[in-house]
Coordinates of C-alpha atoms (C1' of nucleotides) in Angstrom, one line a residue:
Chain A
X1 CA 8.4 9.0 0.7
X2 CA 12.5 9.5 0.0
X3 CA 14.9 7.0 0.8
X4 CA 16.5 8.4 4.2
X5 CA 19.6 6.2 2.3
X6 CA 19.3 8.6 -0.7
X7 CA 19.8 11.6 1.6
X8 CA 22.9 10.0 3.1
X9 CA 24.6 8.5 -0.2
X10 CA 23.7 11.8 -2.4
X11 CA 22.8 14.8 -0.1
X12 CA 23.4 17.3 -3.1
X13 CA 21.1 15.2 -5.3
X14 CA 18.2 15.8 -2.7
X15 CA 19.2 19.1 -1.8
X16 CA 19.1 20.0 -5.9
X17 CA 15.9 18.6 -6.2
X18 CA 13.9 20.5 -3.3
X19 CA 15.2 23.6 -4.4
X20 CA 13.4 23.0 -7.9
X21 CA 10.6 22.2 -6.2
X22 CA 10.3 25.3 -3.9
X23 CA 10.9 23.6 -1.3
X24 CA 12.7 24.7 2.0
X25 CA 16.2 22.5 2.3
X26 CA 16.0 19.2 5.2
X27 CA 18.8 17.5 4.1
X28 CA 20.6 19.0 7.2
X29 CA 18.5 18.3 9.9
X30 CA 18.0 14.5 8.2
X31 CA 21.0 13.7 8.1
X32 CA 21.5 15.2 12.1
X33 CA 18.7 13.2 13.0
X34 CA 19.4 10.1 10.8
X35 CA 22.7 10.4 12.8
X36 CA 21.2 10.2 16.4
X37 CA 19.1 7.8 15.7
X38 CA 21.5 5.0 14.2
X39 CA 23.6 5.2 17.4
X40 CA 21.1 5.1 20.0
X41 CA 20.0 2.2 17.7
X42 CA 22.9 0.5 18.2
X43 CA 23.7 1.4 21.2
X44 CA 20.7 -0.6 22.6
X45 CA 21.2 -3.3 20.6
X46 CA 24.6 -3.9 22.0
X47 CA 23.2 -3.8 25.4
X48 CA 20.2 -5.9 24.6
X49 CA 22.9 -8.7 22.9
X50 CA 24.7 -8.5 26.9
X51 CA 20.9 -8.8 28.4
X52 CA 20.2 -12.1 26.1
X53 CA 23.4 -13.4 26.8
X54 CA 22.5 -13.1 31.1
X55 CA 19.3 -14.2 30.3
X56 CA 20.6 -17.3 28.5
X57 CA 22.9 -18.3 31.3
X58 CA 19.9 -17.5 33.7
X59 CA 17.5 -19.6 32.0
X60 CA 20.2 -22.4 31.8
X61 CA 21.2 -22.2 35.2
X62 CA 17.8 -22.3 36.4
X63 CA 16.6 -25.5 34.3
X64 CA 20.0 -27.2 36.4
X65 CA 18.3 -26.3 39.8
X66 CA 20.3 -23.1 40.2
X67 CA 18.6 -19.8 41.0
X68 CA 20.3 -16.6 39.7
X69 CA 21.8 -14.7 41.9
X70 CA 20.7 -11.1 43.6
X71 CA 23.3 -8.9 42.0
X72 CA 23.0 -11.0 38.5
X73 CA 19.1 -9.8 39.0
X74 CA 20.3 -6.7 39.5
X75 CA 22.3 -5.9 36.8
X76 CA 19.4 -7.0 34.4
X77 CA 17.6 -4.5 36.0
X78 CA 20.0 -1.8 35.2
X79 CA 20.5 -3.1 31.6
X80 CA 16.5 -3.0 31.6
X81 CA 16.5 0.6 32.4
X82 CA 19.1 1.6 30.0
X83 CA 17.2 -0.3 27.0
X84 CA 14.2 0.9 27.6
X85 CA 15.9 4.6 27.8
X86 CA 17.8 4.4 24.9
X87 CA 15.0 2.9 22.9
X88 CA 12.8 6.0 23.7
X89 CA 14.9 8.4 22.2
X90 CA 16.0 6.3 19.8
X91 CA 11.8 5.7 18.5
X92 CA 11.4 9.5 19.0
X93 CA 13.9 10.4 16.4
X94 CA 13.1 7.8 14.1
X95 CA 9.5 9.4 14.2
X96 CA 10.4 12.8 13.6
X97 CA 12.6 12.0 10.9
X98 CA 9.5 9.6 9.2
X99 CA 7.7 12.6 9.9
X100 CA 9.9 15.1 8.0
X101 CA 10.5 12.5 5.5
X102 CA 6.7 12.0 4.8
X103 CA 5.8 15.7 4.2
X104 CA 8.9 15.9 1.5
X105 CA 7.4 15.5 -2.3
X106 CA 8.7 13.3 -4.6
X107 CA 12.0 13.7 -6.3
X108 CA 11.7 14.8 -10.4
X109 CA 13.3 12.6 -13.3
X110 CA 16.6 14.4 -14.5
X111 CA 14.5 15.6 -17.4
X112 CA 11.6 17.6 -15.8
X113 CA 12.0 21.3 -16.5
X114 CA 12.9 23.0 -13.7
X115 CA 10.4 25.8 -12.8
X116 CA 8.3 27.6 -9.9
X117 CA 4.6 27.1 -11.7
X118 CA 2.9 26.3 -15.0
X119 CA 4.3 28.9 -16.8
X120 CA 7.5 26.6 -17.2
X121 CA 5.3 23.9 -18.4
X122 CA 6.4 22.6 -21.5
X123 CA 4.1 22.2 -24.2
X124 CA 5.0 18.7 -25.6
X125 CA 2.6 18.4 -28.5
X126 CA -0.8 19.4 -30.2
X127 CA -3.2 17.4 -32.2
X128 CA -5.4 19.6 -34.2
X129 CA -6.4 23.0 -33.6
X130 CA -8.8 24.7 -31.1
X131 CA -12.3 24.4 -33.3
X132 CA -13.8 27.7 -34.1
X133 CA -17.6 27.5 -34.4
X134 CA -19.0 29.4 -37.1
X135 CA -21.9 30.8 -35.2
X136 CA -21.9 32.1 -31.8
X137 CA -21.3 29.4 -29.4
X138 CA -22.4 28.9 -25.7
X139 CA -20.6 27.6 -22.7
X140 CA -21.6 24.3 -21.1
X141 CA -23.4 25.6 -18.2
X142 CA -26.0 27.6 -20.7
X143 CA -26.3 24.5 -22.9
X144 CA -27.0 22.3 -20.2
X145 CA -29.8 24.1 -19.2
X146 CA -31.4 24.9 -22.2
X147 CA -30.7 21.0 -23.2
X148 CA -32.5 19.9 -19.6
X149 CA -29.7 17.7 -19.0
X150 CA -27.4 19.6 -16.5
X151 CA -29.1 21.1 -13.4
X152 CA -26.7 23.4 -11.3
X153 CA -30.3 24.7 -8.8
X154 CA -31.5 21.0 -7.8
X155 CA -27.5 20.4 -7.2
X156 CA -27.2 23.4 -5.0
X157 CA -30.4 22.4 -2.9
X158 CA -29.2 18.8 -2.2
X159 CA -26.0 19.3 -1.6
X160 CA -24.9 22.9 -2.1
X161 CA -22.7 25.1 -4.5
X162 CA -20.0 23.3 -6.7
X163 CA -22.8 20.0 -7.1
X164 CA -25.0 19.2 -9.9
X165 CA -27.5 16.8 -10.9
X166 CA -27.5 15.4 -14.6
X167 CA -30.9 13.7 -16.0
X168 CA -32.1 12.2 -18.9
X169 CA -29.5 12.2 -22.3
X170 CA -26.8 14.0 -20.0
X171 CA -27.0 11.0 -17.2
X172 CA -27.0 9.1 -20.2
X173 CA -24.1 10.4 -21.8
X174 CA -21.9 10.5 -18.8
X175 CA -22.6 6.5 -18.4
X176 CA -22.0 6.0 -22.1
X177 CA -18.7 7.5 -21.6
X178 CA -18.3 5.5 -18.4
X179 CA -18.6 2.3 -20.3
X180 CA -16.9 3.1 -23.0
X181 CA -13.5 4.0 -21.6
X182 CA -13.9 1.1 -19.7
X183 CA -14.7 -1.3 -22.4
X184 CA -11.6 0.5 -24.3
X185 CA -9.0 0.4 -21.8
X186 CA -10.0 -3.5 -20.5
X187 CA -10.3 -4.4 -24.2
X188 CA -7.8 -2.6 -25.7
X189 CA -4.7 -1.3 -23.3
X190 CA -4.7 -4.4 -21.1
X191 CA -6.0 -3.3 -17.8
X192 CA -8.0 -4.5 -15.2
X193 CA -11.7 -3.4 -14.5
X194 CA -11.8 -2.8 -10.4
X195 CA -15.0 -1.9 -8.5
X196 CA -13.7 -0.3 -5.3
X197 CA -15.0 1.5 -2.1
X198 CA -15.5 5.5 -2.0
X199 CA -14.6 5.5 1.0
X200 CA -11.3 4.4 3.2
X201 CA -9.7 4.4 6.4
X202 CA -7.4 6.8 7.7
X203 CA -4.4 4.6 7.3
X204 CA -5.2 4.1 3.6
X205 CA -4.6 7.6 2.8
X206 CA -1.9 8.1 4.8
X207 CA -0.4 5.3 2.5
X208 CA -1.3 7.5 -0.7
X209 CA -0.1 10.7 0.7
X210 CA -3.2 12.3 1.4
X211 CA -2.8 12.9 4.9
X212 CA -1.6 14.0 6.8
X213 CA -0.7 16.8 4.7
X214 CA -4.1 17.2 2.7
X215 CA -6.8 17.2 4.8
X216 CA -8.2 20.4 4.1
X217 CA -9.1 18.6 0.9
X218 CA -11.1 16.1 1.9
X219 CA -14.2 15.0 3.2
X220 CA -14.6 12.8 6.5
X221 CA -16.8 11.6 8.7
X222 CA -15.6 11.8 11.7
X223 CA -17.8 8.9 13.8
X224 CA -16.1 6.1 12.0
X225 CA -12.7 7.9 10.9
X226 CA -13.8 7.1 6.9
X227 CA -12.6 9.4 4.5
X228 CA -14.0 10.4 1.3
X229 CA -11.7 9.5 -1.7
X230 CA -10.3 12.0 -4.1
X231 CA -9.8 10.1 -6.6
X232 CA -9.6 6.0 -7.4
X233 CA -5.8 6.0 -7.0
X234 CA -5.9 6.0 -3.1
X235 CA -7.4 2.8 -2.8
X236 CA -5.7 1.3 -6.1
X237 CA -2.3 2.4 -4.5
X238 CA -3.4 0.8 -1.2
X239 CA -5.0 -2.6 -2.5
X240 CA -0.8 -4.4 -1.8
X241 CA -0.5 -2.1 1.2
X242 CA 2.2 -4.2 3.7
X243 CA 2.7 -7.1 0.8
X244 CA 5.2 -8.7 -1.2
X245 CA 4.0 -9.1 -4.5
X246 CA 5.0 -12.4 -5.6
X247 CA 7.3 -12.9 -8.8
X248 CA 5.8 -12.9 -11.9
X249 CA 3.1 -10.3 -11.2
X250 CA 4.1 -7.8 -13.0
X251 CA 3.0 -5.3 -14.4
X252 CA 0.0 -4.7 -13.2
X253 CA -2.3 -2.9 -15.0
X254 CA -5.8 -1.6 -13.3
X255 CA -8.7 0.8 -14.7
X256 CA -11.2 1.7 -11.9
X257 CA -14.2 4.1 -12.3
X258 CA -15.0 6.0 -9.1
X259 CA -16.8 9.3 -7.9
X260 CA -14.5 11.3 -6.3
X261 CA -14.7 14.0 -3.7
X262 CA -12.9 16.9 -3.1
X263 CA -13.5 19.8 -0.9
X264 CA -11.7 22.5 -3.5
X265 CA -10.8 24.8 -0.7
X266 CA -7.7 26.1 -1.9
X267 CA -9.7 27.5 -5.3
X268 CA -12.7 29.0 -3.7
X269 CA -13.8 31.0 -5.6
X270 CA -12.0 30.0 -9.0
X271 CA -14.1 28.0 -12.1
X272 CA -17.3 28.5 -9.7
X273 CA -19.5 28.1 -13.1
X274 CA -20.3 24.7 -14.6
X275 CA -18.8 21.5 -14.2
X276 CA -15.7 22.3 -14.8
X277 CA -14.6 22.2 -11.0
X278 CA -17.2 20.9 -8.9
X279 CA -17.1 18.7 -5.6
X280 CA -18.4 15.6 -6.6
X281 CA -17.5 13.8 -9.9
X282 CA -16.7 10.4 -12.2
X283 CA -13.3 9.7 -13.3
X284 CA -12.1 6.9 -15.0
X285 CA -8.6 6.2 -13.4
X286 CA -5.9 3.8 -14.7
X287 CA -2.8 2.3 -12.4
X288 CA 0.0 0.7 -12.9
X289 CA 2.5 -1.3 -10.5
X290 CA 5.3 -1.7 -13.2
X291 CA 9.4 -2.8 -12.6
X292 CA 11.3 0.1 -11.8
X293 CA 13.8 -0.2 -15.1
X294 CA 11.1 -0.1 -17.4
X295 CA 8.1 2.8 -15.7
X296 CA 9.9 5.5 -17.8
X297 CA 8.4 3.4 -20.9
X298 CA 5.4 2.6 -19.4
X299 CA 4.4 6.6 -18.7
X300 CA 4.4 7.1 -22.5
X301 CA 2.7 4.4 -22.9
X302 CA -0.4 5.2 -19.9
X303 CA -0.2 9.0 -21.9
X304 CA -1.3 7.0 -25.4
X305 CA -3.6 5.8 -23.6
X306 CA -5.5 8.8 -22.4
X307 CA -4.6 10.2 -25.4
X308 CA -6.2 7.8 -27.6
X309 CA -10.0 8.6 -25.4
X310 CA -9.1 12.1 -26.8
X311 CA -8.5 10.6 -30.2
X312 CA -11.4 8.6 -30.6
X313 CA -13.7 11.2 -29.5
X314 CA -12.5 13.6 -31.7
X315 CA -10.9 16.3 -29.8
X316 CA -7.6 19.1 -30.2
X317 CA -6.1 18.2 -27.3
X318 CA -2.5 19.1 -26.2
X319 CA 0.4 17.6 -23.9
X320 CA 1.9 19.4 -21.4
X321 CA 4.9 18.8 -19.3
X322 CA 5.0 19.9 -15.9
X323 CA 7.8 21.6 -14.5
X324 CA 9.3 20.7 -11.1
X325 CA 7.3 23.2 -9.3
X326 CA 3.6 22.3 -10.9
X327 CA 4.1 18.3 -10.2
X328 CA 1.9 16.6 -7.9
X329 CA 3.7 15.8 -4.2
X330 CA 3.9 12.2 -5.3
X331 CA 4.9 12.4 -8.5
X332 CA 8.8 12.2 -10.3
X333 CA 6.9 13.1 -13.3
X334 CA 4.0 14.4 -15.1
X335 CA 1.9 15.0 -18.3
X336 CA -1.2 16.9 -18.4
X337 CA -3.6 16.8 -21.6
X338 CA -5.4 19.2 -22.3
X339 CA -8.7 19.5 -24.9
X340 CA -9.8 22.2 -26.7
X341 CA -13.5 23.2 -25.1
X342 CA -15.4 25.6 -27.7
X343 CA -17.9 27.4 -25.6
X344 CA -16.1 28.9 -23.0
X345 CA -12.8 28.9 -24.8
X346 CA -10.4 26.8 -22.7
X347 CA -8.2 24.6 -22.6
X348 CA -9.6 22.0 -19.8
X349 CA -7.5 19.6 -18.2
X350 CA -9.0 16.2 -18.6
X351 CA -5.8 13.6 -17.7
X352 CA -2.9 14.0 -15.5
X353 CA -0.5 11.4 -16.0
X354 CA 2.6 10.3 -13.2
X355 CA 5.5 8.4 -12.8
X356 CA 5.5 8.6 -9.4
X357 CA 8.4 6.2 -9.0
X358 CA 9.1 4.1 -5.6
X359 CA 7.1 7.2 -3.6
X360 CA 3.9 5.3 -3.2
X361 CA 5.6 1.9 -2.4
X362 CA 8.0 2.8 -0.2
X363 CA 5.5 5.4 1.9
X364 CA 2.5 2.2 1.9
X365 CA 5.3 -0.4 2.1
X366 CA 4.4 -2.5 -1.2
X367 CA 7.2 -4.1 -2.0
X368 CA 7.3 -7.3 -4.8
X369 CA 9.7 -10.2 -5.1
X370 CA 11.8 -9.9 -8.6
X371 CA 12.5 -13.8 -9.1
X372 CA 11.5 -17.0 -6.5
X373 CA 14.1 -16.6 -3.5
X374 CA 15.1 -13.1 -4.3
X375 CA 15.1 -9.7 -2.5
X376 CA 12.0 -8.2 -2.0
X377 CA 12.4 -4.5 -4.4
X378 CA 10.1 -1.5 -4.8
X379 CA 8.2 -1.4 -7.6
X380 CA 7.1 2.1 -9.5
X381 CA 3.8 3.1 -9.6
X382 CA 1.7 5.4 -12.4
X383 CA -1.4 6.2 -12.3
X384 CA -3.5 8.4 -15.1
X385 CA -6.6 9.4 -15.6
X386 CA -8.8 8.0 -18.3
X387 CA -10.5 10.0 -18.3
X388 CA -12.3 12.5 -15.9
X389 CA -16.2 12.9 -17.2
X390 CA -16.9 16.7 -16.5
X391 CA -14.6 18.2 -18.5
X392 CA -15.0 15.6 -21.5
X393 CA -18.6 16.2 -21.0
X394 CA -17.9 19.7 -21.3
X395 CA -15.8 19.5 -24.0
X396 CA -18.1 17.4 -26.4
X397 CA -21.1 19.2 -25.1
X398 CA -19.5 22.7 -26.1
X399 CA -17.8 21.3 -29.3
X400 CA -20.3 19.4 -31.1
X401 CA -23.2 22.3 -30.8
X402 CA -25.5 22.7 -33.4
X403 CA -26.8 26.1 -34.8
X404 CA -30.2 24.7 -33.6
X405 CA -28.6 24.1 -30.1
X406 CA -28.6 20.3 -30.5
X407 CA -25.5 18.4 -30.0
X408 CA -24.0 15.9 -32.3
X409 CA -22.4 12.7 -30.2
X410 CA -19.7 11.1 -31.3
X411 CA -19.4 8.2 -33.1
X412 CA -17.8 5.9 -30.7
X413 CA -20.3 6.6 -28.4
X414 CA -23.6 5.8 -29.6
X415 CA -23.8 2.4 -29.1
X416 CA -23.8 2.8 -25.9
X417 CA -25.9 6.1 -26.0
X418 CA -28.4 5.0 -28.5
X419 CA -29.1 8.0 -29.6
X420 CA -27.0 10.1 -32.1
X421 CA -27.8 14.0 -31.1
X422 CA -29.4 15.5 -27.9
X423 CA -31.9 17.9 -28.4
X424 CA -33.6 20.8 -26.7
X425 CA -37.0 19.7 -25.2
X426 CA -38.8 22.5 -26.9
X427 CA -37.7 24.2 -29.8
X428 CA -35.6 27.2 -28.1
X429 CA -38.1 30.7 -28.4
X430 CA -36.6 33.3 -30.8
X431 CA -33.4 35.0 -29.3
X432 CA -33.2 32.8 -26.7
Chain B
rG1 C1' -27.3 -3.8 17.2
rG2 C1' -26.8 -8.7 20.5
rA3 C1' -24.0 -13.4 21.7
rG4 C1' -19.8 -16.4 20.9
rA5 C1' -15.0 -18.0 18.6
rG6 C1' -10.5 -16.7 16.7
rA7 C1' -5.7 -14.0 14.7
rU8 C1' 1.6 -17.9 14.9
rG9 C1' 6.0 -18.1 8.6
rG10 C1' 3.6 -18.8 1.3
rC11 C1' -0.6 -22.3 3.4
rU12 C1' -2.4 -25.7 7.3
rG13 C1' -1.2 -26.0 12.3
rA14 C1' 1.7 -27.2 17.3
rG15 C1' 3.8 -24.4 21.0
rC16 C1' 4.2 -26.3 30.8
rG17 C1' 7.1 -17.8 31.4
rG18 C1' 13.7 -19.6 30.2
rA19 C1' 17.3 -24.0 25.0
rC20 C1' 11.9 -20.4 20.4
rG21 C1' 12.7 -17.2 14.6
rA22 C1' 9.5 -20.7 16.5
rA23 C1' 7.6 -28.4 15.9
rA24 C1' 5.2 -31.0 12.0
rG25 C1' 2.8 -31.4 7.3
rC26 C1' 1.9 -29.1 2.5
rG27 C1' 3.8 -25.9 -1.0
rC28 C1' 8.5 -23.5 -3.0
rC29 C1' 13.9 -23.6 -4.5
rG30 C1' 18.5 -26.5 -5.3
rG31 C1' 20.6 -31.4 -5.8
rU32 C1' 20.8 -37.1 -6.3
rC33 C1' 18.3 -40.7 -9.3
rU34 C1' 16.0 -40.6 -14.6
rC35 C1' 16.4 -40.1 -21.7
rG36 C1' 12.9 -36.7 -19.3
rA37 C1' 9.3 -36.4 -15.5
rA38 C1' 6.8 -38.4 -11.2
rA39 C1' 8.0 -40.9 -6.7
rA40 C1' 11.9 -41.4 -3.2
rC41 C1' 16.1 -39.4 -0.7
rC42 C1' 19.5 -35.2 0.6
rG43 C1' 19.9 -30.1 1.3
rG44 C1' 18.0 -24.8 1.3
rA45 C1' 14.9 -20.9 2.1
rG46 C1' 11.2 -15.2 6.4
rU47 C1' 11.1 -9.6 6.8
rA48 C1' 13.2 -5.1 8.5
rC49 C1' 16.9 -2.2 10.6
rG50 C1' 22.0 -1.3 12.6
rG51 C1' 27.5 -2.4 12.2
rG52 C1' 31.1 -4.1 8.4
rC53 C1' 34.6 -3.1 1.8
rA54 C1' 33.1 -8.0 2.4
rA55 C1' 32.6 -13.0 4.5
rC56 C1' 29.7 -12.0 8.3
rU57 C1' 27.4 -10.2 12.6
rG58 C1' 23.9 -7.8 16.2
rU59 C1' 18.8 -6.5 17.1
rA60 C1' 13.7 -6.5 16.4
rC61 C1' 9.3 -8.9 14.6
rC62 C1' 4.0 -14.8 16.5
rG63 C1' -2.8 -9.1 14.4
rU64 C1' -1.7 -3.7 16.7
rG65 C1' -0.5 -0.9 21.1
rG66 C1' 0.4 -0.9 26.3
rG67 C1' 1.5 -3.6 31.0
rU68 C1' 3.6 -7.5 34.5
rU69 C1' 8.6 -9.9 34.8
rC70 C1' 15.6 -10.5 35.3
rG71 C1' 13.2 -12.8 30.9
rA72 C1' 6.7 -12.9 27.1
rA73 C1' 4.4 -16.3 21.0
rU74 C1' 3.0 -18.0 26.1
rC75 C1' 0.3 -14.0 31.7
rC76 C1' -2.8 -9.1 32.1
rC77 C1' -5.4 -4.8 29.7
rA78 C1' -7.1 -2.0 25.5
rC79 C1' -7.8 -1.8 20.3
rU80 C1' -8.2 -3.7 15.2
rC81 C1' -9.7 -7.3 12.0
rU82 C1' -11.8 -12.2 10.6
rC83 C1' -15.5 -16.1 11.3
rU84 C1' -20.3 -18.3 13.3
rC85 C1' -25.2 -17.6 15.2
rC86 C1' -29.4 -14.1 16.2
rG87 C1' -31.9 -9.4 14.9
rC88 C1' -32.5 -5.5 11.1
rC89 C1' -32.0 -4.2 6.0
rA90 C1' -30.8 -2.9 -0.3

RNA sequence: GGAGAGAUGGCUGAGCGGACGAAAGCGCCGGUCUCGAAAACCGGAGUACGGGCAACUGUACCGUGGGUUCGAAUCCCACUCUCUCCGCCA
């Protein structure tokens, strides 16, 4: 969420910024309601300061013996009347302008590129180059089977399209790589390890911005009003809901891994083969609740982090910068990275990485103190992911194929695979 | 699932419908004392919003939402959450 105070001291500023976002421009009707509100606000405060003053001298009079008079009663009745009317209107127009203000994205950093979609992404850097193989390569979703370790059928039949079971090396793998990030970012980065609920009240993701707006997302069951998370950052975000973080807390640095569940209606029908889009699946999310002067430093920094999973398992991978109009609702800023998958030729997102500034806080009221006996401030908020398992699962299934159709694993990981290559149950018939 | 108890400030915990933003203790911050610390003593300190350049000032907030009343931390109703016991269960 804005600060309606940001609307009032720089309309243009706001005004600028929904435009490079696509959106339609408030700032007209916030600042009209903004303006109703604040003086039926203070009209009824002015008439609740006369009711405490009558109710003072009531009280006093009373505790001398002397019972208030009829038209003192009265009057308090009246003033009663005109409270509670002016307090109405005044809570109506504070929730419609929450309202408005809560389905408004974030405001971008000076420096995003402005633009209306990806094609105004910025390409930011590339390490390596997309890997050629030298013999004719297949996509994940063929490997998989012929390997016996990604089963798109079994999926379907438990659960339907866009689900998949993996077994055997491939389960393995995927936990390998579970661990490992884990084990890298605790170790290594500084963060956390949280072990969190999948699912979270309706409240909670109204705090992370997935509702109201989002719904057609998400998954719900509807006899205990628990949703389905999308990914580990709603309940991260949530975990200082309504608190004041005391001083010296920060930053605070968190990894979490979590399934996560998304519904995928707005691309039916897009990426409908493999893993690459699917309903259920692992990610490895890091957070951060950082200062506000120094999240600017501390997004490059969450990027090298991501980046250096990419690193370690060998991968061309690029960063992108999103323009205005390709950012996330929450975020003031994003990278993507990309790595370079060699079966079906793609570059697959496998981290998106956000500043998302005082949004989060101020929308789930977190709020931490700077130094003992000093204002309470918002603090910024990042989150990344570290990464998310299909696609790198993809990627180092379709890079490191074999002529014979084995698959080479990397390094890093096999001491926590045990095994070095995965290989086809039965040696694969002539021509396939 | 059944039965019961509870929710007040950073924590513990008082609070006959009127003087209550709320006793007291602990903790915290500042000061006196001390070479320094501890102890003791003195003082300070909630959050949000409105008005004001500011000093300041007004209002709201005792789990949440309603209700009764001139007036609610206090009375009534609903809900949420926590704890205890029983049952069931990985």
């Amino acid at each position: 969420m804005i600060a309606i105070e940001q609307v009032r001291r720089d309309p243009e500023a706001v005004r600028r910024a929904m435009q490079a976002r696509g959106e339609p421009d408030p700032v007209g009707e916030l600042l009209e309601l903004d303006a109703a509100w604040r003086r039926d606000r203070t009209q009824a405060d002015e008439i609740r300061n006369r009711r405490n003053q009558v109710n003072r001298e009531i009280g006093h009079a009373r505790s001398a013996g002397q019972p208030p008079a009829p038209e003192v009663i009265e009057e308090m009745r009246s003033l009663g009347r005109q409270v509670a009317q002016l307090e109405a209107s005044a809570q109506a127009g504070e929730e419609r302008l929450r309202e408005l203000l809560l389905g408004l994205p974030n405001l971008p950093l000076a420096e995003v590129p402005v633009g209306s979609d990806s094609d105004s992404n910025r390409i930011l850097r590339q390490q390596g180059q997309p890997a050629e193989l030298d013999f004719p390569g297949l996509p994940h979703w063929e490997l998989g089977e012929r390997l016996g370790i990604i089963d798109f059928q079994r999926g379907a039949k438990l659960s339907g399209s866009r689900f998949y079971t993996t077994s055997g090396a491939g389960a393995r793998l995927e936990r390998a790589l579970i661990s490992w990030m884990l084990d890298l970012h605790t170790a290594e980065h500084g963060y956390t390890e949280l072990a969190l609920p999948a699912v979270v009240r309706r409240d909670v993701m109204e705090g992370s911005g997935n509702l109201p707006k989002f719904a057609d997302n998400l998954y719900h069951d509807a006899d205990d009003d628990l949703w389905l998370i999308p990914t580990a950052e709603v309940p991260i975000t949530n975990l200082y809901r309504d608190e004041i973080i005391p001083p010296g807390r920060l930053p605070l640095y968190y990894v979490a891994q979590t399934p996560c569940f998304r519904r995928e209606k707005a691309a039916a029908g897009r990426d409908t083969r493999g893993i690459k889009r699917v309903h259920q699946f692992n990610k490895v999310e890091m957070y951060q609740f950082v200062e506000p002067e120094s999240s600017a430093a501390e997004l490059e920094r969450l990027l090298g982090h991501a980046e250096e999973i990419c690193r370690r398992l060998g991968f061309s991978w690029r960063v992108l910068e999103l323009c205005t109009g390709d950012m996330g609702f929450a975020a003031a800023k994003t990278y993507d990275i990309e790595v370079w998958a060699a079966g079906c030729r793609e570059w697959l997102e496998v981290s998106s990485c956000s500043n998302c500034t005082d949004f989060q806080a101020r929308r789930a009221n977190i709020r931490y103190r700077p130094e003992p006996g000093g204002r309470p401030r918002l603090p910024h908020t990042l989150n990344g992911s570290g990464l998310a398992l299909p696609r790198v699962m993809i990627a180092i299934i379709e890079n490191n194929q074999q002529p014979d159709g084995s698959v080479i694993i990397p390094e890093v990981l096999r001491p926590y695979t045990g095994f070095d290559r995965i290989t086809p149950p039965q040696p694969p018939a002539p021509g396939g």
